[in-house]
PDB file of C-alpha atoms in Angstrom:
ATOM      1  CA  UNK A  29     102.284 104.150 141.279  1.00  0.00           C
ATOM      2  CA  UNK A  30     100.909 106.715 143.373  1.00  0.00           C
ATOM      3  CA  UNK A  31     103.289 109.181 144.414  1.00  0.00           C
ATOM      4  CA  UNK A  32     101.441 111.067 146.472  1.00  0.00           C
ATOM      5  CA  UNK A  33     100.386 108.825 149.089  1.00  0.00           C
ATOM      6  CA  UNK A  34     101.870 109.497 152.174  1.00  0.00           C
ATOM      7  CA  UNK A  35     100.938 106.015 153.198  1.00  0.00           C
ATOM      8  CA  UNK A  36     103.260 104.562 150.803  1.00  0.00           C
ATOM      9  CA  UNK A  37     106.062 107.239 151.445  1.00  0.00           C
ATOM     10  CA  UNK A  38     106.059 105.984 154.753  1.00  0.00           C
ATOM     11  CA  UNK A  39     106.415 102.288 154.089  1.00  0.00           C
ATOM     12  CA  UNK A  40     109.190 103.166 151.827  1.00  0.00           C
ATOM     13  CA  UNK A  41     110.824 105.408 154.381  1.00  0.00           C
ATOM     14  CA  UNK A  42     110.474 102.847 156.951  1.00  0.00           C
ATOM     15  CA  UNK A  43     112.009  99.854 155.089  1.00  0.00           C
ATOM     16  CA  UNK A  44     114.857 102.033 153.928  1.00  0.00           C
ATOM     17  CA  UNK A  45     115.696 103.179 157.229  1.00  0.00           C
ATOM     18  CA  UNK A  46     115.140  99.576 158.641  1.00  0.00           C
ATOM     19  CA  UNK A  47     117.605  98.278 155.347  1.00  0.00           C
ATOM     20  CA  UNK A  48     120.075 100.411 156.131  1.00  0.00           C
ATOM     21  CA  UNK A  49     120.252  99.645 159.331  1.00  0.00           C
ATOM     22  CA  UNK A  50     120.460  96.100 158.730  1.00  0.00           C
ATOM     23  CA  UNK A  51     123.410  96.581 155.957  1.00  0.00           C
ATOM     24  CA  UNK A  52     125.215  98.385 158.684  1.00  0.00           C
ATOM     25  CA  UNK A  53     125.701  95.942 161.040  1.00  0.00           C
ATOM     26  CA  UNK A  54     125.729  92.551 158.846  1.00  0.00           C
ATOM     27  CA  UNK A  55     127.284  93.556 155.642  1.00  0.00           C
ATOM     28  CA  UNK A  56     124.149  92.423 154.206  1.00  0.00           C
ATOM     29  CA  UNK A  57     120.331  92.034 154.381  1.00  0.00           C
ATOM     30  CA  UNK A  58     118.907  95.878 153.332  1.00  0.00           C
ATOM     31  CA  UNK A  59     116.943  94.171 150.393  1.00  0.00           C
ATOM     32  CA  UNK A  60     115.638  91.005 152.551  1.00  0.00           C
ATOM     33  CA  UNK A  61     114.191  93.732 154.800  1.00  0.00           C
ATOM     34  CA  UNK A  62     112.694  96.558 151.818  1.00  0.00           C
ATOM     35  CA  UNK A  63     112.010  94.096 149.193  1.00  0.00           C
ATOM     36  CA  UNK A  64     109.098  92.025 151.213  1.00  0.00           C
ATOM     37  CA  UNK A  65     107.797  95.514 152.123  1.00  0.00           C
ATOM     38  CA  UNK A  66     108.074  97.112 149.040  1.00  0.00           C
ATOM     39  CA  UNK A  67     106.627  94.687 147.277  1.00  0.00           C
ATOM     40  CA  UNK A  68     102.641  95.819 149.257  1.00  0.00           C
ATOM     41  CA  UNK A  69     103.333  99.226 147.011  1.00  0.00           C
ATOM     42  CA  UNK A  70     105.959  98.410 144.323  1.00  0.00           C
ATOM     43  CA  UNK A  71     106.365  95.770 140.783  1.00  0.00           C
ATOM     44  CA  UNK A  72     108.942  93.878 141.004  1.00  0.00           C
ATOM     45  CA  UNK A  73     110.826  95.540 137.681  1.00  0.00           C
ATOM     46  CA  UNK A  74     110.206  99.006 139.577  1.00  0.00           C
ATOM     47  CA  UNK A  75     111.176  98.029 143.323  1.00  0.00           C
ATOM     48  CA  UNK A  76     114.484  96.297 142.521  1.00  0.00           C
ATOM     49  CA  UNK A  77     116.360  99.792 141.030  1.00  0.00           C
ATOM     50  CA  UNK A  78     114.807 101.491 144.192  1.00  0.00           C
ATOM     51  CA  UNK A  79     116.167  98.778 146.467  1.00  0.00           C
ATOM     52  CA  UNK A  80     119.317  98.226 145.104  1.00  0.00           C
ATOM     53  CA  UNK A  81     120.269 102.106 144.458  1.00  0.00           C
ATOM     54  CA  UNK A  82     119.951 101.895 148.144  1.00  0.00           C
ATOM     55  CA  UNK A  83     121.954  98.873 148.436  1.00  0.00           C
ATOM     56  CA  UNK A  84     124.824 100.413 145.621  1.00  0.00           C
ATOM     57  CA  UNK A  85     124.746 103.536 148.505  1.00  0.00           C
ATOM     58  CA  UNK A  86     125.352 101.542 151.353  1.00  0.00           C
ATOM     59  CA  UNK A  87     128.247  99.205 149.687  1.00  0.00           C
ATOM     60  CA  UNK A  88     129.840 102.942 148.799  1.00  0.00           C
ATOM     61  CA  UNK A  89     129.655 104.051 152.430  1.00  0.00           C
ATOM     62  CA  UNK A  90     131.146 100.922 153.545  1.00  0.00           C
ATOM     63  CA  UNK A  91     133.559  99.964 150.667  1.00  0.00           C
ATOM     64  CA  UNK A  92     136.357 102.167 152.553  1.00  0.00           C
ATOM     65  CA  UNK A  93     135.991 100.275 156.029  1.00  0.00           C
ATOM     66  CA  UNK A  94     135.406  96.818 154.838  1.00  0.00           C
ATOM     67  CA  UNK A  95     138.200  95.587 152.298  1.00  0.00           C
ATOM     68  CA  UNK A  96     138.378  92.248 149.978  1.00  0.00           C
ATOM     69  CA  UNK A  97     141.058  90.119 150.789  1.00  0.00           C
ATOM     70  CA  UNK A  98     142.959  89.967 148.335  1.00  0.00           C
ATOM     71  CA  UNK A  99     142.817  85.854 148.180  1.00  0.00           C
ATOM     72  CA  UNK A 100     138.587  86.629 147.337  1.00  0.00           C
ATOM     73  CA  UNK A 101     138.749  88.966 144.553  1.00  0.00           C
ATOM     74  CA  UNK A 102     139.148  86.352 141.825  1.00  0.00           C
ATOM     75  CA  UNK A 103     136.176  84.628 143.609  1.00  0.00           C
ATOM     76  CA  UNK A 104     134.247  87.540 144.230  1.00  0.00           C
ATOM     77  CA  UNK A 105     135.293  88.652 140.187  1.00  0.00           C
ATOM     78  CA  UNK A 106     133.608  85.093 139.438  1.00  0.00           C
ATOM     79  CA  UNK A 107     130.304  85.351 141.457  1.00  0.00           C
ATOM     80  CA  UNK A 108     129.536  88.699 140.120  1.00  0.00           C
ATOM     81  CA  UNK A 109     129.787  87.766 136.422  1.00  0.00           C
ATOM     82  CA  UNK A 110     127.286  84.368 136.963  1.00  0.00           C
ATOM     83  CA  UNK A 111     125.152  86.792 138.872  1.00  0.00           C
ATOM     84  CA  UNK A 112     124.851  89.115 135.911  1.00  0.00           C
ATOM     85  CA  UNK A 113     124.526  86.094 133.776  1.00  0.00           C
ATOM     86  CA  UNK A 114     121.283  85.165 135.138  1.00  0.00           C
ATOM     87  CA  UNK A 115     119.805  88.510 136.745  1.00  0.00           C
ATOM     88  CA  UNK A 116     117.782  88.987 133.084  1.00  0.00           C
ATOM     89  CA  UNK A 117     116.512  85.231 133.107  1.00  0.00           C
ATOM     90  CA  UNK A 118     115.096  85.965 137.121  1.00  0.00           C
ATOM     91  CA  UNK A 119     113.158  89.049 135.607  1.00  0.00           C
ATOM     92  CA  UNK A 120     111.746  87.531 132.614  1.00  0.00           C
ATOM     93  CA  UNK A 121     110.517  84.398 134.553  1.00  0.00           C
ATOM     94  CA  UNK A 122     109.328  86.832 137.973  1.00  0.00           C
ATOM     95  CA  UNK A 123     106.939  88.029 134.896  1.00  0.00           C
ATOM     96  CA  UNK A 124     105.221  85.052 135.169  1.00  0.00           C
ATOM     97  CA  UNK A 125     104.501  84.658 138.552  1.00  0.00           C
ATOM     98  CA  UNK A 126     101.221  86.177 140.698  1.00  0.00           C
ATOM     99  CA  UNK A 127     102.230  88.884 143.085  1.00  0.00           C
ATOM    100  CA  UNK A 128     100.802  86.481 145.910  1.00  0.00           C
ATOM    101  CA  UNK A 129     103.032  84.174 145.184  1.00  0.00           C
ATOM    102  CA  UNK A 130     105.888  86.877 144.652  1.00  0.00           C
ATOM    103  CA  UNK A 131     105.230  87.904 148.218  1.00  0.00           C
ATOM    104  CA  UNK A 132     105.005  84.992 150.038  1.00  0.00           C
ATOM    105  CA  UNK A 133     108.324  83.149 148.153  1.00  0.00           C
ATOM    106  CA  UNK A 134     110.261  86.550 149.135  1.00  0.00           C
ATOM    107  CA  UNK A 135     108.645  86.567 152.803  1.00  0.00           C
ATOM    108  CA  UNK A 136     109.477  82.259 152.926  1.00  0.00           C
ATOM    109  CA  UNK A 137     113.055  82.735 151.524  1.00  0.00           C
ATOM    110  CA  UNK A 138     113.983  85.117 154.166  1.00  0.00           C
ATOM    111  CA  UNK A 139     112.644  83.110 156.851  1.00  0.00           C
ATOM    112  CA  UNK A 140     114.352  80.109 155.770  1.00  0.00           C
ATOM    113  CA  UNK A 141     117.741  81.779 155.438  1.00  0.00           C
ATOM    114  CA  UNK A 142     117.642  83.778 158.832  1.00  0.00           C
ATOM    115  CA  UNK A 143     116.206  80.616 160.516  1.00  0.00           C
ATOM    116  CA  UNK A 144     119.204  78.630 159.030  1.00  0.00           C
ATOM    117  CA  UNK A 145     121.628  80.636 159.741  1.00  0.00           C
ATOM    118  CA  UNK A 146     120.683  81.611 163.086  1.00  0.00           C
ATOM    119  CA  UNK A 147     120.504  77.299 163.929  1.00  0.00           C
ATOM    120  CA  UNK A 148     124.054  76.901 162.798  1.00  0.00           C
ATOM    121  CA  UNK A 149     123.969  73.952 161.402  1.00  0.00           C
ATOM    122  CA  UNK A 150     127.051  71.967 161.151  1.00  0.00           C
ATOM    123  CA  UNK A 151     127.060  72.053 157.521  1.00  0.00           C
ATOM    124  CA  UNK A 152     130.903  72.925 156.193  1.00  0.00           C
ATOM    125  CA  UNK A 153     132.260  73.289 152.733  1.00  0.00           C
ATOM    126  CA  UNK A 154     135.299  73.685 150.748  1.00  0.00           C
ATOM    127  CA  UNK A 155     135.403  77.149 148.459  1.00  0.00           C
ATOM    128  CA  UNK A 156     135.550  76.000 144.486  1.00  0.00           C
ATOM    129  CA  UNK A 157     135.130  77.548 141.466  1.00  0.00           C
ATOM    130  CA  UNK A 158     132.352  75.563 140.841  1.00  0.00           C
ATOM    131  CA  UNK A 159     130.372  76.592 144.498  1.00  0.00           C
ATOM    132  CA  UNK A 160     131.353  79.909 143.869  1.00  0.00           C
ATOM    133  CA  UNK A 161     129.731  80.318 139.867  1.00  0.00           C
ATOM    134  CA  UNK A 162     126.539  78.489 140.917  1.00  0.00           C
ATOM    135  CA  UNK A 163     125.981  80.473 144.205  1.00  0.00           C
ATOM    136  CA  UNK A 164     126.349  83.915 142.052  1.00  0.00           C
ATOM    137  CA  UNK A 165     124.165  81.983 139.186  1.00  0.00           C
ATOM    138  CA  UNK A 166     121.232  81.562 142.057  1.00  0.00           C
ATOM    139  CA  UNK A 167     121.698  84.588 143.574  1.00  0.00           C
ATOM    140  CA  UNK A 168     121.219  86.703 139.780  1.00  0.00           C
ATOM    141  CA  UNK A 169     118.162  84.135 139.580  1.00  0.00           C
ATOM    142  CA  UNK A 170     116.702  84.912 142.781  1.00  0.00           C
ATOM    143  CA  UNK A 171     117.081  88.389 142.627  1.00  0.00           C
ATOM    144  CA  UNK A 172     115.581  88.728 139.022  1.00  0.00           C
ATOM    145  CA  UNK A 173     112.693  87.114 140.212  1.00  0.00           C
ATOM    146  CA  UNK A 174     111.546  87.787 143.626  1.00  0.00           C
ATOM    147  CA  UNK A 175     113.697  90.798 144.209  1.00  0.00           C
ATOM    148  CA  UNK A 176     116.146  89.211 146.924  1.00  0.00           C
ATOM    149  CA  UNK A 177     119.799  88.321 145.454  1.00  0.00           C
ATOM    150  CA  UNK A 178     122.030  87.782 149.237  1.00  0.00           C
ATOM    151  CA  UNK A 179     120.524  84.521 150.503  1.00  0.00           C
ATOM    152  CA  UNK A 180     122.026  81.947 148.205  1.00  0.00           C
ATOM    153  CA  UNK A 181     126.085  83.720 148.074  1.00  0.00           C
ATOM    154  CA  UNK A 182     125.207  84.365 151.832  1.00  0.00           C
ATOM    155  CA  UNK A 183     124.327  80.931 152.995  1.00  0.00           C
ATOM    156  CA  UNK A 184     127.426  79.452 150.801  1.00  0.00           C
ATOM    157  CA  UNK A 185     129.738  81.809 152.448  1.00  0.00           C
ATOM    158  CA  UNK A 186     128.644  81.155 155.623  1.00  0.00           C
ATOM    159  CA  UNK A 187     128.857  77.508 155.128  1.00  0.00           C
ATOM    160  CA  UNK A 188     132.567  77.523 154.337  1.00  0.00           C
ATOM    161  CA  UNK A 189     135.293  78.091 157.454  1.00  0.00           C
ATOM    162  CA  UNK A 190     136.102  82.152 156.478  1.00  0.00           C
ATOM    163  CA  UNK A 191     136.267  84.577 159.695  1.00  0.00           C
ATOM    164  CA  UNK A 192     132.960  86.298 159.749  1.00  0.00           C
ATOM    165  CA  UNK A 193     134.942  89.682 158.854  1.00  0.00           C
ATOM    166  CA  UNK A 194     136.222  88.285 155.735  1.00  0.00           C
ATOM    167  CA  UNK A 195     133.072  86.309 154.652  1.00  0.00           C
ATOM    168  CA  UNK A 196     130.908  90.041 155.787  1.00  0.00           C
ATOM    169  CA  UNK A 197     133.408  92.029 153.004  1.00  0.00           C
ATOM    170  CA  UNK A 198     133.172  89.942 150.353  1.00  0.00           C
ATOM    171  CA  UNK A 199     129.133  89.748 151.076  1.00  0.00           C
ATOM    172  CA  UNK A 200     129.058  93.700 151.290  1.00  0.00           C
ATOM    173  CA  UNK A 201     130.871  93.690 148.043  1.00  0.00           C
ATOM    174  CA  UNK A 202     128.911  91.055 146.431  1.00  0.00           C
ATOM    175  CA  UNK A 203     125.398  92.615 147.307  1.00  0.00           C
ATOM    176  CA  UNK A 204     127.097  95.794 145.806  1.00  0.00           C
ATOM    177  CA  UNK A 205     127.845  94.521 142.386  1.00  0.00           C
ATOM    178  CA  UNK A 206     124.744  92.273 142.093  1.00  0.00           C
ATOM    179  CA  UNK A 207     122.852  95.087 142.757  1.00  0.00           C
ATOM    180  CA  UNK A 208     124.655  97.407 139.776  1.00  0.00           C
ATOM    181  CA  UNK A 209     123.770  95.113 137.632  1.00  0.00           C
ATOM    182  CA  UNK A 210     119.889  94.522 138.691  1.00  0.00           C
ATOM    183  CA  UNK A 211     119.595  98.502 138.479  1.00  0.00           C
ATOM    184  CA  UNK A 212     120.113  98.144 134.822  1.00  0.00           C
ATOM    185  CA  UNK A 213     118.859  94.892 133.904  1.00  0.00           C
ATOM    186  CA  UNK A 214     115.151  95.686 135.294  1.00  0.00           C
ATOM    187  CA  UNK A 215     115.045  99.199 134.028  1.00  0.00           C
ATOM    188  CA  UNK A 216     115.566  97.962 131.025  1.00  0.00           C
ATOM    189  CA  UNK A 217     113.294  95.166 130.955  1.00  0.00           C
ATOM    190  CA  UNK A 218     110.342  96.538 132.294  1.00  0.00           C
ATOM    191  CA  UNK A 219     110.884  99.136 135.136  1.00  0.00           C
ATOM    192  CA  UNK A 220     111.835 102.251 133.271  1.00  0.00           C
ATOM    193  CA  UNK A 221     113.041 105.235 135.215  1.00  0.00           C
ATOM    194  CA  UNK A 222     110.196 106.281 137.032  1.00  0.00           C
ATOM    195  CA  UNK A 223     111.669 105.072 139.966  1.00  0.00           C
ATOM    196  CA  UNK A 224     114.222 107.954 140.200  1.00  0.00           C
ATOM    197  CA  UNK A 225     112.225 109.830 142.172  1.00  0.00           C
ATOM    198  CA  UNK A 226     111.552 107.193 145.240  1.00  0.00           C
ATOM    199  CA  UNK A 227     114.910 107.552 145.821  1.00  0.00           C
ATOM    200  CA  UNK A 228     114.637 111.220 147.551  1.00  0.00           C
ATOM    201  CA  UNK A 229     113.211 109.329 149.912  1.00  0.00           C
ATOM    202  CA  UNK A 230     114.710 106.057 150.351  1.00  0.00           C
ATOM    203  CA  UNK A 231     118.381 107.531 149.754  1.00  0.00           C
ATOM    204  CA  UNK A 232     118.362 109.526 152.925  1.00  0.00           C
ATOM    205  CA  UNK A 233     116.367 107.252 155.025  1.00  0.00           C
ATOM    206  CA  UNK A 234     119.059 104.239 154.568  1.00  0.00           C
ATOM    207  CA  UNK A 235     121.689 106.682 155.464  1.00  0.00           C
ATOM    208  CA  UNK A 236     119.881 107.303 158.506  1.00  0.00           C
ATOM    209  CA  UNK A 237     119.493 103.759 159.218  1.00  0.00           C
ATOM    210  CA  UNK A 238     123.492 103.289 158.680  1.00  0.00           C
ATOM    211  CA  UNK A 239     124.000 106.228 161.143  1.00  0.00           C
ATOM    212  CA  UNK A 240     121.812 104.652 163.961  1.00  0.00           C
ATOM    213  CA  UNK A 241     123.428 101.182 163.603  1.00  0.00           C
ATOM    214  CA  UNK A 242     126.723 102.936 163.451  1.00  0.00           C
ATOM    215  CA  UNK A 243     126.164 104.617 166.922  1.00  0.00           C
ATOM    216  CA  UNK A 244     125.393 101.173 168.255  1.00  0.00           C
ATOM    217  CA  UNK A 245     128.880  99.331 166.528  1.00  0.00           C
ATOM    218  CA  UNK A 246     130.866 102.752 168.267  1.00  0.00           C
ATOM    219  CA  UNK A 247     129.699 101.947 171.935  1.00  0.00           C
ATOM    220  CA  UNK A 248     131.320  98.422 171.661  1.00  0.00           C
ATOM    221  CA  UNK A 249     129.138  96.726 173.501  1.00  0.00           C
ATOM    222  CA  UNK A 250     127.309  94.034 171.542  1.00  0.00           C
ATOM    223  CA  UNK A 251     129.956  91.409 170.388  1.00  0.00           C
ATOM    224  CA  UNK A 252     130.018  90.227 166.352  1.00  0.00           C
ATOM    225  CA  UNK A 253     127.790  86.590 167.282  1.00  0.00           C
ATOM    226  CA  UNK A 254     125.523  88.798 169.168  1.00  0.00           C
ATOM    227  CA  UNK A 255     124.854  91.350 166.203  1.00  0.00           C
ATOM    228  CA  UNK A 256     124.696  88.893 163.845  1.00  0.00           C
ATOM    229  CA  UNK A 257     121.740  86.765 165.775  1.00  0.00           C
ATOM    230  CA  UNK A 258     119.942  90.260 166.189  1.00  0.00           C
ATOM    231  CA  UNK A 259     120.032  90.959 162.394  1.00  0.00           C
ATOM    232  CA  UNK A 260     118.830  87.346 161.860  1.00  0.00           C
ATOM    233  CA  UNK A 261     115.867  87.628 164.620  1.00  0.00           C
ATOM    234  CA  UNK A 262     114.858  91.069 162.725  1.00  0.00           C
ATOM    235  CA  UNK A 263     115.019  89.362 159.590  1.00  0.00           C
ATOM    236  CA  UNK A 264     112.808  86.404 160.322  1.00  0.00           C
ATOM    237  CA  UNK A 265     110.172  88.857 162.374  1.00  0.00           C
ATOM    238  CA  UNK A 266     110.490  90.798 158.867  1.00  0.00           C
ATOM    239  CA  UNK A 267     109.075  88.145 157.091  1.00  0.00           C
ATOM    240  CA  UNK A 268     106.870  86.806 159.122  1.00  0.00           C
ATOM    241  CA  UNK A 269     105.121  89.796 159.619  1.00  0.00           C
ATOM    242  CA  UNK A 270     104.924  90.234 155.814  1.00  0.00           C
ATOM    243  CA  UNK A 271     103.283  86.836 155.365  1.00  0.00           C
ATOM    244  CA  UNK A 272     101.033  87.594 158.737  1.00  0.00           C
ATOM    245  CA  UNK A 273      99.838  91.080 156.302  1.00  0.00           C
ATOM    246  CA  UNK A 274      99.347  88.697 153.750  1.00  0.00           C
ATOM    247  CA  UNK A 275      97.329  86.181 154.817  1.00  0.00           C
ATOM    248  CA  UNK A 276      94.928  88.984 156.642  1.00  0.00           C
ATOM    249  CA  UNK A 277      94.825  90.509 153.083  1.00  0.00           C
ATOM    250  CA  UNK A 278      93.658  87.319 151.115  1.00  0.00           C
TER     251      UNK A 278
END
């Protein structure tokens, strides 16, 4: 890590203020933005604390405004624990794995999920116990390994018939508590605490990403569907670009 390159200061300032403004309007999707971006500058073990202190920051922020029903707490209760379950299996396995191959599964998997969701497909199921445990199991898998945790709880959320508003609270809350958990799990397996220090940077730059997206949400102009296809089309030109850097790289 070199801490005194302004180039990578920038990224990192960049990605946080793109993350935050992201999390803002979605409820989700700060970490599928910095964690492709990150990863040019970052190890997995010492990205993920940076990312998800970030992510922790924004679910605080937005914890007051955005409330779990009180029928998805026992779910939400259930997808965090499978989550935290398999968060320390992700990291040993992402141990394992080339960075080139880290970059362009993280890059892929956000492209696939924004693309998904952004077709709509006509794919509908019924909330279970079961759905719930294995999408939290995934998501601890996913984000252990490649550094991204949202996509599998957000695709099985979005799949079922809950109001965006509820389905965007119980995300928020979700990413929040996967992310507590990651912060811990890959310091201690790897990451250490250097990565304190990033977060001068990256702290303050997602808040001002929250604040910009927050101006936009207080003009009422841009409806929920509309918002949420933006996020998606920023998401997907997120990754591409990341595997466009990466193929120029190699």
């Amino acid at each position: 890590m070199i801490f005194e390159s302004l180039p990578s200061i920038c990224l990192l300032i960049f990605a946080a203020i793109f993350g935050g403004f992201i999390r803002r309007l979605s409820g989700f999707g700060g970490a599928l933005i910095m964690t492709p971006l990150l990863m040019w500058i970052f190890p997995i073990p010492f990205l993920i604390p940076i990312v998800m202190c970030s992510e922790v920051f924004g679910g605080v922020l937005l914890s007051r405004q955005w409330k779990v029903h009180i029928d998805d707490r026992p779910r939400l209760w259930q997808m965090l624990f499978f989550s935290g379950v398999f968060l320390p299996a992700g990291i040993w396995l992402g141990r394992f794995i080339p960075p080139p191959i880290l970059k362009t599964s993280a890059s892929t998997v956000v492209i696939f999920f924004a693309s998904y969701l952004l077709l709509k497909p006509h794919v509908r199921l019924s909330a279970s116990v079961s759905l719930d445990c294995l999408a939290g199991g995934l998501s601890g898998l996913l984000l252990g390994s490649c550094g991204i945790g949202g996509p599998p709880a957000a695709l099985y959320l979005n799949s079922t018939d809950q109001p965006f508003e509820r389905m965007r609270s119980m995300l928020s809350h979700f990413v929040s508590g996967i992310s507590l958990f990651a912060i811990v799990a890959a310091s201690a397996m790897g990451g250490g605490l250097g990565w304190f220090a990033y977060l001068l940077f990256a702290i303050p730059a997602y808040w001002l990403g929250m604040r910009l997206a927050q101006a936009i949400l207080k003009t009422h102009s841009i409806s929920d569907g509309v918002l949420k296809r933006i996020c998606l089309l920023l998401l997907i030109g997120n990754g591409g670009f990341n595997l466009l850097l990466l193929l120029i790289s190699n």
